[in-house]
Short mmCIF file of C-alpha atoms and ligand atoms in Angstrom, two decimals:
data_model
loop_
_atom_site.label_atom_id
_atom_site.label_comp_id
_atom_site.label_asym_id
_atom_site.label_seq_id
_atom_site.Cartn_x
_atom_site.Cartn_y
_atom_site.Cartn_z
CA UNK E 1 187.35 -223.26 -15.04
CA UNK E 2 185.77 -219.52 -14.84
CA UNK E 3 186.57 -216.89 -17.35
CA UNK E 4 189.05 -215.33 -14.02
CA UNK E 5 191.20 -217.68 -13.93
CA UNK E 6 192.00 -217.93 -17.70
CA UNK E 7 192.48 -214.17 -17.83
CA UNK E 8 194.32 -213.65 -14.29
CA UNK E 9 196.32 -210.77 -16.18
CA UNK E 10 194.45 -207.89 -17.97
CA UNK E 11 193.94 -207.91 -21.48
CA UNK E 12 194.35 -205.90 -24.56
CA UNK E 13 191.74 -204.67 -25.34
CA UNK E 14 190.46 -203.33 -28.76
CA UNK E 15 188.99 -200.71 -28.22
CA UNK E 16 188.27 -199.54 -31.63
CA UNK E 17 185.34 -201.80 -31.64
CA UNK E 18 183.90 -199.89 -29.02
CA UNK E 19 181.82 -197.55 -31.26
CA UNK E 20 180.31 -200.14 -33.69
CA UNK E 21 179.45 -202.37 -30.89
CA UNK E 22 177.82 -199.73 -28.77
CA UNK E 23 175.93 -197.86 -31.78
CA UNK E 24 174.20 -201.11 -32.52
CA UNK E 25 173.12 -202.03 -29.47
CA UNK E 26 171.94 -198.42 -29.29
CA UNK E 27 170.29 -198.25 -31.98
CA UNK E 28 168.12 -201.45 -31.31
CA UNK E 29 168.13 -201.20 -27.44
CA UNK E 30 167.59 -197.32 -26.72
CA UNK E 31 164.18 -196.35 -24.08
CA UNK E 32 161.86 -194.25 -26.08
CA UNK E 33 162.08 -190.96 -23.58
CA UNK E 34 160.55 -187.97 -24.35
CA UNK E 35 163.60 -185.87 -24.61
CA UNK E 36 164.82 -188.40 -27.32
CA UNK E 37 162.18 -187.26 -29.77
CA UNK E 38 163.87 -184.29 -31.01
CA UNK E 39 167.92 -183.11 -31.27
CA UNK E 40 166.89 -179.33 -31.09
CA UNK E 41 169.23 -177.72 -28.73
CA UNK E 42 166.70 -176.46 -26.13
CA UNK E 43 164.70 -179.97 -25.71
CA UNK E 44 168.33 -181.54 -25.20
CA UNK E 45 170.11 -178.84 -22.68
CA UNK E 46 166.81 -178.83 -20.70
CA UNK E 47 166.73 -182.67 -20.44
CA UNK E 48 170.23 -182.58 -20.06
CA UNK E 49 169.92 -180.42 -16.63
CA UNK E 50 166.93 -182.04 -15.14
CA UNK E 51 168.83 -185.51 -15.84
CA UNK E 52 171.33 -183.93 -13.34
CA UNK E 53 171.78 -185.82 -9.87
CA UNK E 54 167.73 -187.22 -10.71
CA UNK E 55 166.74 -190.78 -11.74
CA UNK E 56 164.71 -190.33 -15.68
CA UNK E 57 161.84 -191.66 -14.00
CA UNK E 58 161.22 -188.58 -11.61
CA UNK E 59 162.39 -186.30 -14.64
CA UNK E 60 159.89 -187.46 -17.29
CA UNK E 61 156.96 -185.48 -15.96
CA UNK E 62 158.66 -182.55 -14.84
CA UNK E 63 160.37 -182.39 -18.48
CA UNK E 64 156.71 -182.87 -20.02
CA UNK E 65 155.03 -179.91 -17.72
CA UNK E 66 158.15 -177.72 -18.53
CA UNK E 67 158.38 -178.02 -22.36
CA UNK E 68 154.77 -177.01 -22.32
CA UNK E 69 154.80 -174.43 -20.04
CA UNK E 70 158.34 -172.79 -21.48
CA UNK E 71 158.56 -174.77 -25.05
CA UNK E 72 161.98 -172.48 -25.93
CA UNK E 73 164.32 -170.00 -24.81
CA UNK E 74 162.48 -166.97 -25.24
CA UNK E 75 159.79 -168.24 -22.62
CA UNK E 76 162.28 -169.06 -20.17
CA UNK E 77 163.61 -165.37 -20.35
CA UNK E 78 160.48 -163.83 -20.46
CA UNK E 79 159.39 -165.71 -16.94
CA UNK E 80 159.94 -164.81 -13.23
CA UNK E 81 162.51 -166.60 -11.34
CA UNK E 82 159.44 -167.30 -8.80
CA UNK E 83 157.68 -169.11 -12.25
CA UNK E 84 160.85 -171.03 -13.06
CA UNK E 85 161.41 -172.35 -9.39
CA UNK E 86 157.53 -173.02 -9.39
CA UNK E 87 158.17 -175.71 -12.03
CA UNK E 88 161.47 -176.73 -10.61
CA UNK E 89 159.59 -177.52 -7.21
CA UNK E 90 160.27 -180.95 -5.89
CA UNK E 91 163.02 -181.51 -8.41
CA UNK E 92 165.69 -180.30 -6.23
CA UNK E 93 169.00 -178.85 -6.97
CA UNK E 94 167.88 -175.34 -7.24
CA UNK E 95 170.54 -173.85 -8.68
CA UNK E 96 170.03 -175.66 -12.23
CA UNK E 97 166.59 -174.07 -12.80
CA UNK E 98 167.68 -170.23 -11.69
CA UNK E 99 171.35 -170.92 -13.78
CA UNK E 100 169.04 -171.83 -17.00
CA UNK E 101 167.22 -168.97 -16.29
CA UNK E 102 170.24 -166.44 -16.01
CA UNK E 103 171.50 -168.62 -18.95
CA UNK E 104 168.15 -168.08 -21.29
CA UNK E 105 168.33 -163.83 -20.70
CA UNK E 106 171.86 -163.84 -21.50
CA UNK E 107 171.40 -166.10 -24.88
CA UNK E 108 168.16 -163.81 -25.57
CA UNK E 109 170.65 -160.73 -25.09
CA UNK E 110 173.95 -161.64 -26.44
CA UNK E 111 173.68 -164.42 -28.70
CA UNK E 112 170.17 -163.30 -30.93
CA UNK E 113 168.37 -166.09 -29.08
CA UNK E 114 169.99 -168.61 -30.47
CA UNK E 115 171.72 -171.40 -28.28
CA UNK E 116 175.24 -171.17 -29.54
CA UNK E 117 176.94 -173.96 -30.74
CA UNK E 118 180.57 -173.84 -29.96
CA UNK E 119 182.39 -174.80 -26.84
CA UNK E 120 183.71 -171.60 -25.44
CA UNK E 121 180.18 -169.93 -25.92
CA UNK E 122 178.13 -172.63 -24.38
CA UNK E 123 180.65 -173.53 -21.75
CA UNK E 124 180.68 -170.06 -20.20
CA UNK E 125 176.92 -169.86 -19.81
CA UNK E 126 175.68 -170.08 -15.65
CA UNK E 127 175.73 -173.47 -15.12
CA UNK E 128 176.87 -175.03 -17.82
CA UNK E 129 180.04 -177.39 -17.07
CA UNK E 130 181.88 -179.55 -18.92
CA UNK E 131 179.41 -182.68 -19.15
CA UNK E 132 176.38 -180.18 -19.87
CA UNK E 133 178.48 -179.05 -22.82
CA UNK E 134 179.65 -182.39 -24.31
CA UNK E 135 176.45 -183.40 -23.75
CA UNK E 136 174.25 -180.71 -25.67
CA UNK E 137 176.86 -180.03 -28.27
CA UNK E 138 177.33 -183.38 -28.92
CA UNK E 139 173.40 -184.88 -29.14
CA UNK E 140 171.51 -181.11 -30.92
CA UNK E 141 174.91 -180.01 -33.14
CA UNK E 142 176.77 -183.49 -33.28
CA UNK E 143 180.03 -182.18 -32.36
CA UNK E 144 182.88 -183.82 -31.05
CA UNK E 145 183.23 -183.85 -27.88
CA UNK E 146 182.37 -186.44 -24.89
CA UNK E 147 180.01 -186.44 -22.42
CA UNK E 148 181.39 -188.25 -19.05
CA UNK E 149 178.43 -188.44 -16.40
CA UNK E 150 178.63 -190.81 -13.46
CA UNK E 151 176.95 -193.98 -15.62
CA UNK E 152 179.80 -193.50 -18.48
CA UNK E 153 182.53 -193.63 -15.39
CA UNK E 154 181.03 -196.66 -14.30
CA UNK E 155 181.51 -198.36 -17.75
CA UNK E 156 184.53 -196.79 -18.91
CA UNK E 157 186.47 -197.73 -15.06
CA UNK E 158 185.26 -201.30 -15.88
CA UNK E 159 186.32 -201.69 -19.67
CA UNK E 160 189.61 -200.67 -19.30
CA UNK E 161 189.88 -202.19 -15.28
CA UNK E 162 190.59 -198.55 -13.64
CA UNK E 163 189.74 -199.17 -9.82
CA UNK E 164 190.70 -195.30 -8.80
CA UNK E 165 188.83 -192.53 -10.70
CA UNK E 166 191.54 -190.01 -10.11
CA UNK E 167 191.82 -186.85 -11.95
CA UNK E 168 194.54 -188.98 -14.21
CA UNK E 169 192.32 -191.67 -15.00
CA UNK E 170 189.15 -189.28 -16.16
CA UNK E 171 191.78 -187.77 -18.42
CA UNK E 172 192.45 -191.34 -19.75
CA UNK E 173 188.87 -192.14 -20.07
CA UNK E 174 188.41 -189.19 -22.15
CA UNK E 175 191.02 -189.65 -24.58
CA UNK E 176 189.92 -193.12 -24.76
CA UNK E 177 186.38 -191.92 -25.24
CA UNK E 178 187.19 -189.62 -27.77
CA UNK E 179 189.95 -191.77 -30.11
CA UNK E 180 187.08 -194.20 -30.35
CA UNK E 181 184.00 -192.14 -30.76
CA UNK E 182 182.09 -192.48 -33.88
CA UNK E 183 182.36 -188.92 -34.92
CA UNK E 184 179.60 -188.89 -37.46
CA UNK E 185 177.94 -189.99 -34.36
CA UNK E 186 178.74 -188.26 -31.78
CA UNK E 187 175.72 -187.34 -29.62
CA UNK E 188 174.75 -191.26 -30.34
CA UNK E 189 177.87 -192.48 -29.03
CA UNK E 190 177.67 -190.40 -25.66
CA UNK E 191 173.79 -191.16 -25.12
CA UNK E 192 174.72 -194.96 -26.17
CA UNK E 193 177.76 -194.96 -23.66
CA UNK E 194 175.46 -193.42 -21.20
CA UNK E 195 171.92 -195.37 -21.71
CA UNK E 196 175.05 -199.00 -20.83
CA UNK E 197 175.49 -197.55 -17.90
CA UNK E 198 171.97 -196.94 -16.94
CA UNK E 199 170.14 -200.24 -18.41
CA UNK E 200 173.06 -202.63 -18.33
CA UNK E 201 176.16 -201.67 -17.06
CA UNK E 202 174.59 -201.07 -13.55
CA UNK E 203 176.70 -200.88 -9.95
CA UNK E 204 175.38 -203.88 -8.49
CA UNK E 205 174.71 -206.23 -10.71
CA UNK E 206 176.16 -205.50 -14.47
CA UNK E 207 173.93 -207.61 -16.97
CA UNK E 208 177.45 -208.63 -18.50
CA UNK E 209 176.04 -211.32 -20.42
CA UNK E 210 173.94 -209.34 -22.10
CA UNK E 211 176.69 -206.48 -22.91
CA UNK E 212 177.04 -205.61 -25.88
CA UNK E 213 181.32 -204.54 -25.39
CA UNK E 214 181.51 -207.68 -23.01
CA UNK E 215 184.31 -209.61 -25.19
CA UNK E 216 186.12 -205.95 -24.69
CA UNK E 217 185.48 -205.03 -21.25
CA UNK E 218 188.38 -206.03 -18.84
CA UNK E 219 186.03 -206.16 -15.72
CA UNK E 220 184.08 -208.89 -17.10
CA UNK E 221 186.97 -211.02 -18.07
CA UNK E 222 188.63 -210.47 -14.68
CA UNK E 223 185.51 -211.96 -13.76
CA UNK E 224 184.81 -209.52 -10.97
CA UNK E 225 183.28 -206.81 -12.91
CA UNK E 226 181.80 -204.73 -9.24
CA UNK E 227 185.20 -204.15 -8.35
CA UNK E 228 185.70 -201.59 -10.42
CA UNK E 229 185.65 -198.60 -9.83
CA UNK E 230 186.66 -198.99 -5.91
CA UNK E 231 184.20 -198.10 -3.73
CA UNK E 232 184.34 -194.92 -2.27
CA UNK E 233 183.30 -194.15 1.58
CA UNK E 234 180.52 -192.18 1.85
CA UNK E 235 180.72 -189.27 3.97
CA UNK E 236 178.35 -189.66 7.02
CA UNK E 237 176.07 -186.36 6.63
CA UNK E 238 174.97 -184.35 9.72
CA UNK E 239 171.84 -183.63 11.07
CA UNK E 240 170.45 -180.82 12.43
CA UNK E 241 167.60 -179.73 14.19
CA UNK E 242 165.24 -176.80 12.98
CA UNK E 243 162.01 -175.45 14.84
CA UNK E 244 159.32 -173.86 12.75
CA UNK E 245 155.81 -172.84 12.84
CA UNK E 246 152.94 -172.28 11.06
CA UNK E 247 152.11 -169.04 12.22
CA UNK E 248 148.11 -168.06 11.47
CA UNK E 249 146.00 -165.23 11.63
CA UNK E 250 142.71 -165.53 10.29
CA UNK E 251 142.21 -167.81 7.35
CA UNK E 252 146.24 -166.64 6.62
CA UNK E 253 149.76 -167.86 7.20
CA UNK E 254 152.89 -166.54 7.59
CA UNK E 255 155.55 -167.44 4.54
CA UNK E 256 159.06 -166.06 3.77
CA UNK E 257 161.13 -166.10 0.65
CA UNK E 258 164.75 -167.57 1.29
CA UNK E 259 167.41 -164.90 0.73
CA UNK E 260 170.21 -167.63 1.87
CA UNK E 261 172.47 -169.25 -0.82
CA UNK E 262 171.08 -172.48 -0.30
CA UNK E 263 167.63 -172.67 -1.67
CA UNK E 264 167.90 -169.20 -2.42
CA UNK E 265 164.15 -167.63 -4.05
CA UNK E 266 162.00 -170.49 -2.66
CA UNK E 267 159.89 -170.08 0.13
CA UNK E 268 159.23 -171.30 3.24
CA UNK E 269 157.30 -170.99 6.71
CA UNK E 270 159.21 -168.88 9.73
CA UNK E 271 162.14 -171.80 10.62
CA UNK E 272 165.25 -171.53 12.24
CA UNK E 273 168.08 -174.23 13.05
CA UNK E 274 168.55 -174.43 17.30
CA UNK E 275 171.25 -176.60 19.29
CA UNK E 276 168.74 -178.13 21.82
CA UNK E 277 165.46 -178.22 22.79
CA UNK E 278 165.42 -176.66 26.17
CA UNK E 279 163.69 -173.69 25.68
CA UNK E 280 162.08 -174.28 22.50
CA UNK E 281 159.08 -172.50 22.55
CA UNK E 282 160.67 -169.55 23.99
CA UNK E 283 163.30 -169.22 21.34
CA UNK E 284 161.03 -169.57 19.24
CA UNK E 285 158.89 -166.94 20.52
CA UNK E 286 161.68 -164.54 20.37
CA UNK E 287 162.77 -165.38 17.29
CA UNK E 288 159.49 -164.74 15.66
CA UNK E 289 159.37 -161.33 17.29
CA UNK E 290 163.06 -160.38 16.40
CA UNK E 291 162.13 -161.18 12.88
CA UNK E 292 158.80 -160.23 12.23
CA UNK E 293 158.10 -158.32 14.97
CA UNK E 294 154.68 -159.94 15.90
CA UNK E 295 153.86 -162.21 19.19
CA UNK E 296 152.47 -165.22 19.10
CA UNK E 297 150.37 -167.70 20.93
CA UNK E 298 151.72 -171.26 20.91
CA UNK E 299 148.65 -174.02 20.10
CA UNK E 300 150.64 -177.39 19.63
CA UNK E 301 154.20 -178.35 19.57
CA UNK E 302 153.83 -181.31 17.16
CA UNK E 303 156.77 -184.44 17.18
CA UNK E 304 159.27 -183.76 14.64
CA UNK E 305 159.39 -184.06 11.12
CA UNK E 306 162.23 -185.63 9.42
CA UNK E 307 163.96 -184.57 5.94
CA UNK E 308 167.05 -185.46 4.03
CA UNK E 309 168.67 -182.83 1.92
CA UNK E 310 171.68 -183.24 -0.30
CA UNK E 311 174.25 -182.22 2.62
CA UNK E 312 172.61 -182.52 6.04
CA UNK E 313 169.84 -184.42 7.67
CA UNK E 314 166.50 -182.04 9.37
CA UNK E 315 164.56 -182.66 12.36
CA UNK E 316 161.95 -179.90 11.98
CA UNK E 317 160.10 -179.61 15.07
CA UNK E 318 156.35 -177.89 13.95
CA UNK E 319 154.63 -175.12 16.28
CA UNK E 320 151.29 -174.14 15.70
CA UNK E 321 150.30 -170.81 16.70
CA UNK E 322 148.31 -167.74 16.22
CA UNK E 323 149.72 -164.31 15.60
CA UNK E 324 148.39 -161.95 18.87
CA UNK E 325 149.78 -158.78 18.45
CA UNK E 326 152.14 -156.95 15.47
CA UNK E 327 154.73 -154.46 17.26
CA UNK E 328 157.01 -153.56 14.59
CA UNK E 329 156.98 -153.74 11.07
CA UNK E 330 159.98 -155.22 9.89
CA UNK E 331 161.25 -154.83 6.41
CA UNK E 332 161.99 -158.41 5.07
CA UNK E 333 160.77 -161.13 2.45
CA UNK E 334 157.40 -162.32 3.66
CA UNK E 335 153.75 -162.61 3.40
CA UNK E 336 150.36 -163.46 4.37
CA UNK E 337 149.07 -165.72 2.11
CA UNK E 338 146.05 -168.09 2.39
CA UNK E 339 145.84 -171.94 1.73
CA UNK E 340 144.14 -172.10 -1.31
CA UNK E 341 147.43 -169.40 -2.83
CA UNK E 342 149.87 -172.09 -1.34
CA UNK E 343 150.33 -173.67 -4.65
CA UNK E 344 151.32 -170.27 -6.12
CA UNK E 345 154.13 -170.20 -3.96
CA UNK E 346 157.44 -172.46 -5.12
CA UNK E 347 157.99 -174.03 -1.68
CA UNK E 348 161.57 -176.45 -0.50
CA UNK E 349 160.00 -179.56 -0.12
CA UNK E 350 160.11 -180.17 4.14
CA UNK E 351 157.34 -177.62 3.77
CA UNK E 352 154.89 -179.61 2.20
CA UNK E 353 155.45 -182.32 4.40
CA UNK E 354 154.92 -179.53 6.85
CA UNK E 355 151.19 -178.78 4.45
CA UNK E 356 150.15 -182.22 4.71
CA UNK E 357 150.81 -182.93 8.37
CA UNK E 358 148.51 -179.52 8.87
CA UNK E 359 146.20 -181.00 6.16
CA UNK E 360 145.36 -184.26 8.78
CA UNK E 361 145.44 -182.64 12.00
CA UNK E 362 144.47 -179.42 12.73
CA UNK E 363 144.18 -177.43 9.83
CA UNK E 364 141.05 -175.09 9.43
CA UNK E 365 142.67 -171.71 8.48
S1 SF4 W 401 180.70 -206.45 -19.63
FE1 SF4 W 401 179.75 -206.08 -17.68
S2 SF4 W 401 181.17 -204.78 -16.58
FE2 SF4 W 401 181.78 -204.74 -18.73
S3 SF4 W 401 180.76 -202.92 -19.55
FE3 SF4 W 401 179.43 -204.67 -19.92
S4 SF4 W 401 178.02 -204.74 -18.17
FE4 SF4 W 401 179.76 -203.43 -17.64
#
């Protein structure tokens, strides 16, 4: 007879061993990361960001090239946007690196460049919500507060069997989370709550019997721990199509700075979303000329390139051509740069893809 059947209905459980249990596991269990050297406020809110929406395996070396090229505030608020997103390339989410930055010049300016410690200073900086606040106040000044990230929602649905994580429920979880919190140990209790849910506690297949809060955690006893949380239905994301080019004169190409919200100060190569492909070079055309005011000559029209961002799927259909005549000079973001300064640039990632497909076939700019 299984564990379910003896435990049909849920249990009590005690959650006031919740701490103790957790904190030694921690404590003997924990990954040695690089952001887990230190507590010092900066090392933690960076890490903290980067962790963001991005698996700790992509973030290690990005966190190791940032720390030494910006090692503290100061150097953050002393840099370009165009430096910051430089280092953020790849990383995605573009709006952490140029809220940190905002965040840094304010700190520098208003707060004697010191990263303040209490909630309604920290919480009103540009990007900082309410997990980025638990989290950094909690690991670099210990205080009080929790840290709920998608891992800790996994483990706290399944301890105390919530299926639905409604508004009401994260409330629950939080006062659970905070009654039982170790509060000598706070920023240990969030990282140990959230290193479960990354190492053990995982959405598949939960290591249960090798969990530390197992004789605690209602999921297990139910023995169907994956059903909670309930799945939720993904959203099908759409897809669009884009036509670009890499537009060349000489040993140069054509590059513009994004002034849209979405992957706003990166750069780019001439592209522009289109709703079919009937006229595609001649759209293009025109659109080059309506916003650069130069004509072109078309080379190649190479097979689409495919990219997945956040919200929408791209097709990005790739034009080589040369630029034949300027008309106008039209006053926007863009330059002339050669291949050797592409690395200079911070670029959204479809155009390296675009880079290397130039790289194998025809590129000799
Ligand atoms: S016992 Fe299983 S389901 Fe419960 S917290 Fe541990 S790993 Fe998760």
């Amino acid at each position: 007879m299984g564990i379910a059947k003896n435990f049909l209905k849920k249990v009590k459980i005690n959650m006031s061993e919740l701490s103790t249990l957790l904190l030694e596991w921690f404590d003997l269990n924990k990954r040695g990361l690089p952001f887990r050297k230190n507590n010092k406020p900066y090392d933690v809110w960076v890490s903290e960001i980067m962790l963001q929406q991005t698996k700790v395996d992509t973030v290690i070396p990005y966190y190791n090239a940032w720390m030494k090229k910006f090692p503290n505030i100061e150097s953050v608020s002393e840099a370009s946007e165009e430096s910051v997103l430089k280092s953020w390339e790849g990383l995605g989410y573009y709006s952490r690196s140029r809220n940190f930055h905002k965040a840094a010049k304010i700190i520098i300016k208003n707060f004697n460049s010191k990263i303040p410690e209490s909630w309604d200073d920290f919480r009103l900086l540009p990007g900082v919500g309410d997990y980025t606040a638990g989290a950094v106040l909690s690991i670099a000044f210990n205080k009080s507060y929790v840290a709920v990230d998608g891992n800790v929602k996994r483990v706290m649905a399944r301890l105390t069997s919530r299926k639905k994580l409604s508004q009401h429920n994260l409330r629950f979880i939080k006062s659970k989370l905070l009654k039982f919190m170790d509060k000598n140990r706070a920023g240990d209790f969030n990282q140990a709550m959230m290193e479960l849910g990354a190492c053990v506690c995982l959405p598949r297949n939960p290591k249960c019997e090798q969990c530390p809060i197992n004789k605690i955690c209602n999921a297990y006893i139910s023995g169907k721990p994956t059903e909670y949380p309930a799945k939720v239905v993904k959203k099908t994301i759409p897809s669009h199509i884009f036509v670009g080019g890499l537009i060349r004169v000489g040993n140069k190409i054509l590059i513009q700075k994004r002034e849209e919200k979405m992957l706003n100060g990166l750069w780019e190569i001439p592209m522009k979303k289109i709703n079919d492909q009937k006229n595609l070079t001649k759209d293009f055309k025109n659109f080059i000329f309506n916003k650069y005011g130069i004509t072109v000559k078309i080379n190649k029209v190479f097979s689409a390139i495919k990219h997945s961002y956040s919200h929408f799927n791209m097709k990005l259909i790739v034009i080589d051509c040369e630029k034949t005549t300027s008309i106008v000079k039209k006053k926007n973001m863009y330059s002339w740069i050669e291949k050797n300064q592409i690395n200079n640039y911070p670029f959204h990632k479809v155009n390296h893809k675009v880079f290397s497909l130039f790289k194998k076939k025809t590129w000799n700019v």
